[in-house]
mmCIF file of C-alpha atoms in Angstrom:
data_model
loop_
_atom_site.group_PDB
_atom_site.id
_atom_site.type_symbol
_atom_site.label_atom_id
_atom_site.label_comp_id
_atom_site.label_asym_id
_atom_site.label_seq_id
_atom_site.Cartn_x
_atom_site.Cartn_y
_atom_site.Cartn_z
ATOM 1 C CA MET A 1 -158.146 -6.133 72.015
ATOM 2 C CA LYS A 2 -160.971 -3.711 71.873
ATOM 3 C CA LYS A 3 -161.041 0.023 72.301
ATOM 4 C CA GLN A 4 -163.585 1.832 74.420
ATOM 5 C CA LYS A 5 -164.365 5.497 74.525
ATOM 6 C CA ILE A 6 -165.197 7.352 77.707
ATOM 7 C CA GLU A 7 -167.259 10.500 77.328
ATOM 8 C CA ILE A 8 -168.270 13.063 79.968
ATOM 9 C CA ALA A 9 -171.302 15.193 80.238
ATOM 10 C CA LEU A 10 -170.926 18.742 81.198
ATOM 11 C CA GLU A 11 -172.774 22.019 81.022
ATOM 12 C CA VAL A 12 -171.193 25.308 79.990
ATOM 13 C CA PHE A 13 -172.479 28.642 81.223
ATOM 14 C CA GLU A 14 -171.224 31.796 79.545
ATOM 15 C CA SER A 15 -171.660 34.030 82.635
ATOM 16 C CA VAL A 16 -172.438 33.838 86.309
ATOM 17 C CA SER A 17 -175.824 35.403 85.630
ATOM 18 C CA GLU A 18 -176.871 32.223 83.814
ATOM 19 C CA LEU A 19 -176.453 30.102 86.884
ATOM 20 C CA PRO A 20 -179.224 29.409 89.292
ATOM 21 C CA LYS A 21 -179.323 32.064 92.067
ATOM 22 C CA SER A 22 -178.148 29.569 94.791
ATOM 23 C CA ILE A 23 -175.067 28.755 92.560
ATOM 24 C CA GLN A 24 -174.404 32.455 91.922
ATOM 25 C CA GLU A 25 -174.248 32.935 95.614
ATOM 26 C CA LEU A 26 -171.829 29.924 95.951
ATOM 27 C CA MET A 27 -169.589 31.232 93.155
ATOM 28 C CA ASN A 28 -169.479 34.714 94.839
ATOM 29 C CA LYS A 29 -168.498 33.065 98.096
ATOM 30 C CA ALA A 30 -165.768 31.034 96.244
ATOM 31 C CA GLN A 31 -164.449 34.304 94.782
ATOM 32 C CA GLN A 32 -164.280 35.858 98.305
ATOM 33 C CA ALA A 33 -162.532 32.772 99.621
ATOM 34 C CA CYS A 34 -160.036 32.983 96.763
ATOM 35 C CA LYS A 35 -158.910 36.429 97.987
ATOM 36 C CA ASN A 36 -157.848 34.898 101.357
ATOM 37 C CA ALA A 37 -155.815 32.097 99.925
ATOM 38 C CA TYR A 38 -152.281 31.728 101.247
ATOM 39 C CA ALA A 39 -150.334 31.396 97.986
ATOM 40 C CA PRO A 40 -146.950 33.082 98.386
ATOM 41 C CA TYR A 41 -145.094 30.530 96.220
ATOM 42 C CA SER A 42 -147.378 29.882 93.230
ATOM 43 C CA ARG A 43 -149.164 33.250 93.390
ATOM 44 C CA PHE A 44 -152.184 31.291 92.078
ATOM 45 C CA ARG A 45 -155.134 31.609 94.413
ATOM 46 C CA VAL A 46 -157.973 29.161 94.485
ATOM 47 C CA GLY A 47 -161.246 29.568 96.259
ATOM 48 C CA ALA A 48 -163.973 26.979 96.914
ATOM 49 C CA ALA A 49 -167.402 27.148 98.461
ATOM 50 C CA LEU A 50 -169.590 24.220 99.074
ATOM 51 C CA ARG A 51 -173.219 23.960 100.106
ATOM 52 C CA LEU A 52 -174.540 21.404 102.446
ATOM 53 C CA ALA A 53 -178.109 20.028 102.280
ATOM 54 C CA SER A 54 -178.985 22.244 105.269
ATOM 55 C CA GLY A 55 -178.029 25.333 103.318
ATOM 56 C CA THR A 56 -174.809 25.891 105.251
ATOM 57 C CA ILE A 57 -171.919 27.192 103.058
ATOM 58 C CA VAL A 58 -168.372 25.992 103.908
ATOM 59 C CA LEU A 59 -165.424 27.859 102.396
ATOM 60 C CA GLY A 60 -161.894 26.734 101.463
ATOM 61 C CA ASN A 61 -158.881 28.204 99.785
ATOM 62 C CA ASN A 62 -155.450 26.885 98.858
ATOM 63 C CA GLN A 63 -152.946 26.863 101.714
ATOM 64 C CA GLU A 64 -149.364 26.589 100.485
ATOM 65 C CA ASN A 65 -146.225 25.677 102.408
ATOM 66 C CA ALA A 66 -142.506 26.068 101.711
ATOM 67 C CA ALA A 67 -142.368 22.273 101.896
ATOM 68 C CA PHE A 68 -144.601 21.970 98.809
ATOM 69 C CA PRO A 69 -146.236 18.582 99.503
ATOM 70 C CA SER A 70 -147.479 19.978 102.855
ATOM 71 C CA GLY A 71 -149.906 22.431 101.218
ATOM 72 C CA LEU A 72 -153.569 21.765 100.537
ATOM 73 C CA CYS A 73 -155.884 22.670 97.680
ATOM 74 C CA ALA A 74 -158.982 24.760 98.238
ATOM 75 C CA GLU A 75 -161.388 21.995 97.350
ATOM 76 C CA ARG A 76 -159.940 19.649 99.942
ATOM 77 C CA VAL A 77 -159.815 22.438 102.611
ATOM 78 C CA ALA A 78 -163.579 23.033 102.116
ATOM 79 C CA VAL A 79 -164.538 19.282 101.921
ATOM 80 C CA PHE A 80 -162.349 18.271 104.868
ATOM 81 C CA SER A 81 -163.688 21.193 106.929
ATOM 82 C CA ALA A 82 -167.277 20.151 106.095
ATOM 83 C CA GLY A 83 -166.460 16.611 107.078
ATOM 84 C CA ALA A 84 -164.890 17.629 110.345
ATOM 85 C CA ASN A 85 -167.570 20.177 111.362
ATOM 86 C CA PHE A 86 -170.699 18.716 109.756
ATOM 87 C CA PRO A 87 -169.929 14.952 109.559
ATOM 88 C CA ASN A 88 -173.471 13.863 108.875
ATOM 89 C CA GLU A 89 -174.476 16.416 106.311
ATOM 90 C CA THR A 90 -174.646 15.865 102.568
ATOM 91 C CA ILE A 91 -172.657 18.143 100.251
ATOM 92 C CA THR A 92 -174.915 19.160 97.390
ATOM 93 C CA ALA A 93 -172.773 21.562 95.326
ATOM 94 C CA LEU A 94 -169.263 22.970 95.098
ATOM 95 C CA ALA A 95 -168.091 26.132 93.335
ATOM 96 C CA ILE A 96 -164.426 26.717 92.492
ATOM 97 C CA THR A 97 -162.678 29.800 91.119
ATOM 98 C CA VAL A 98 -159.082 30.964 90.661
ATOM 99 C CA GLN A 99 -156.988 34.128 90.432
ATOM 100 C CA ALA A 100 -153.398 34.375 89.179
ATOM 101 C CA GLU A 101 -151.197 37.281 90.047
ATOM 102 C CA SER A 102 -149.305 37.172 86.770
ATOM 103 C CA HIS A 103 -152.126 36.976 84.221
ATOM 104 C CA GLU A 104 -155.904 36.728 83.898
ATOM 105 C CA VAL A 105 -157.155 33.119 83.853
ATOM 106 C CA THR A 106 -159.907 32.934 81.254
ATOM 107 C CA GLU A 107 -160.351 29.125 81.113
ATOM 108 C CA ALA A 108 -162.249 27.064 83.620
ATOM 109 C CA ILE A 109 -159.822 25.239 85.928
ATOM 110 C CA ALA A 110 -160.973 21.832 87.034
ATOM 111 C CA PRO A 111 -159.904 20.219 90.351
ATOM 112 C CA CYS A 112 -156.584 18.450 90.434
ATOM 113 C CA GLY A 113 -156.304 14.687 90.689
ATOM 114 C CA ALA A 114 -155.961 14.549 94.455
ATOM 115 C CA CYS A 115 -158.994 16.706 94.839
ATOM 116 C CA ARG A 116 -160.948 14.571 92.469
ATOM 117 C CA GLN A 117 -160.105 11.460 94.464
ATOM 118 C CA SER A 118 -161.094 13.182 97.718
ATOM 119 C CA LEU A 119 -164.400 14.350 96.251
ATOM 120 C CA ALA A 120 -165.056 10.921 94.978
ATOM 121 C CA GLU A 121 -164.596 9.546 98.493
ATOM 122 C CA TYR A 122 -167.192 11.999 99.808
ATOM 123 C CA GLU A 123 -169.629 11.164 97.044
ATOM 124 C CA GLN A 124 -169.260 7.493 97.971
ATOM 125 C CA LYS A 125 -169.594 8.250 101.681
ATOM 126 C CA GLN A 126 -172.818 10.227 101.246
ATOM 127 C CA LYS A 127 -174.139 7.985 98.463
ATOM 128 C CA SER A 128 -175.073 10.966 96.294
ATOM 129 C CA PRO A 129 -173.320 13.145 93.727
ATOM 130 C CA ILE A 130 -171.942 16.560 94.277
ATOM 131 C CA ALA A 131 -172.581 19.097 91.437
ATOM 132 C CA ILE A 132 -169.333 20.906 90.660
ATOM 133 C CA TYR A 133 -169.062 24.318 89.017
ATOM 134 C CA PHE A 134 -165.652 25.644 88.129
ATOM 135 C CA ARG A 135 -164.274 28.639 86.272
ATOM 136 C CA GLY A 136 -161.336 30.939 85.825
ATOM 137 C CA GLU A 137 -161.346 34.591 86.781
ATOM 138 C CA SER A 138 -163.520 35.163 83.717
ATOM 139 C CA GLY A 139 -164.873 33.135 80.893
ATOM 140 C CA ASP A 140 -167.129 30.125 80.844
ATOM 141 C CA ILE A 141 -168.235 28.245 83.874
ATOM 142 C CA ILE A 142 -168.323 24.464 83.605
ATOM 143 C CA LYS A 143 -170.724 22.258 85.548
ATOM 144 C CA VAL A 144 -170.421 18.514 86.072
ATOM 145 C CA ALA A 145 -173.242 16.615 87.841
ATOM 146 C CA SER A 146 -170.651 14.437 89.771
ATOM 147 C CA ILE A 147 -166.936 14.268 90.296
ATOM 148 C CA MET A 148 -167.122 10.887 88.522
ATOM 149 C CA ASP A 149 -167.618 12.827 85.320
ATOM 150 C CA LEU A 150 -163.960 14.033 85.806
ATOM 151 C CA LEU A 151 -162.698 10.792 87.312
ATOM 152 C CA PRO A 152 -164.500 8.068 85.384
ATOM 153 C CA LEU A 153 -162.216 5.242 86.331
ATOM 154 C CA GLY A 154 -161.682 6.328 89.970
ATOM 155 C CA PHE A 155 -160.449 4.158 92.808
ATOM 156 C CA ASP A 156 -162.769 3.454 95.700
ATOM 157 C CA ALA A 157 -163.289 1.210 98.719
ATOM 158 C CA LYS A 158 -164.752 -1.661 96.668
ATOM 159 C CA TYR A 159 -161.227 -2.496 95.540
ATOM 160 C CA LEU A 160 -159.864 -2.891 99.075
#
């Protein structure tokens, strides 16, 4: 047996003002989308904004349901909307932010496993990485160059 270590590369920004202007705009759009989330059960709102290569911005937010598995995360709402409405466009960047009703979220919240898998599918489909920026309500903003930084042993079509 041998052990291997998997490491990820990420960048940490201490404030939104440190981000490139185009990403500041995307993060602001994600914050706006967060406010429109439908989260009556968790009271944990998530907003996502992605930019297409054309410059178009697509928003998403979490949409909960009393039958919990029927809800959908903000990241997948945005990515699936982009795929449905702009099927031949490349997603270049995604910004994600959160807001909890019960407390201030000061740590960066990464996409869940289902969202990571969905984002990996879109990276594979478009044959290029998606830069992902995520944060809490305040605190540091984390950037990964690709979802594969967060899902290093992901499943994809080559296994089928």
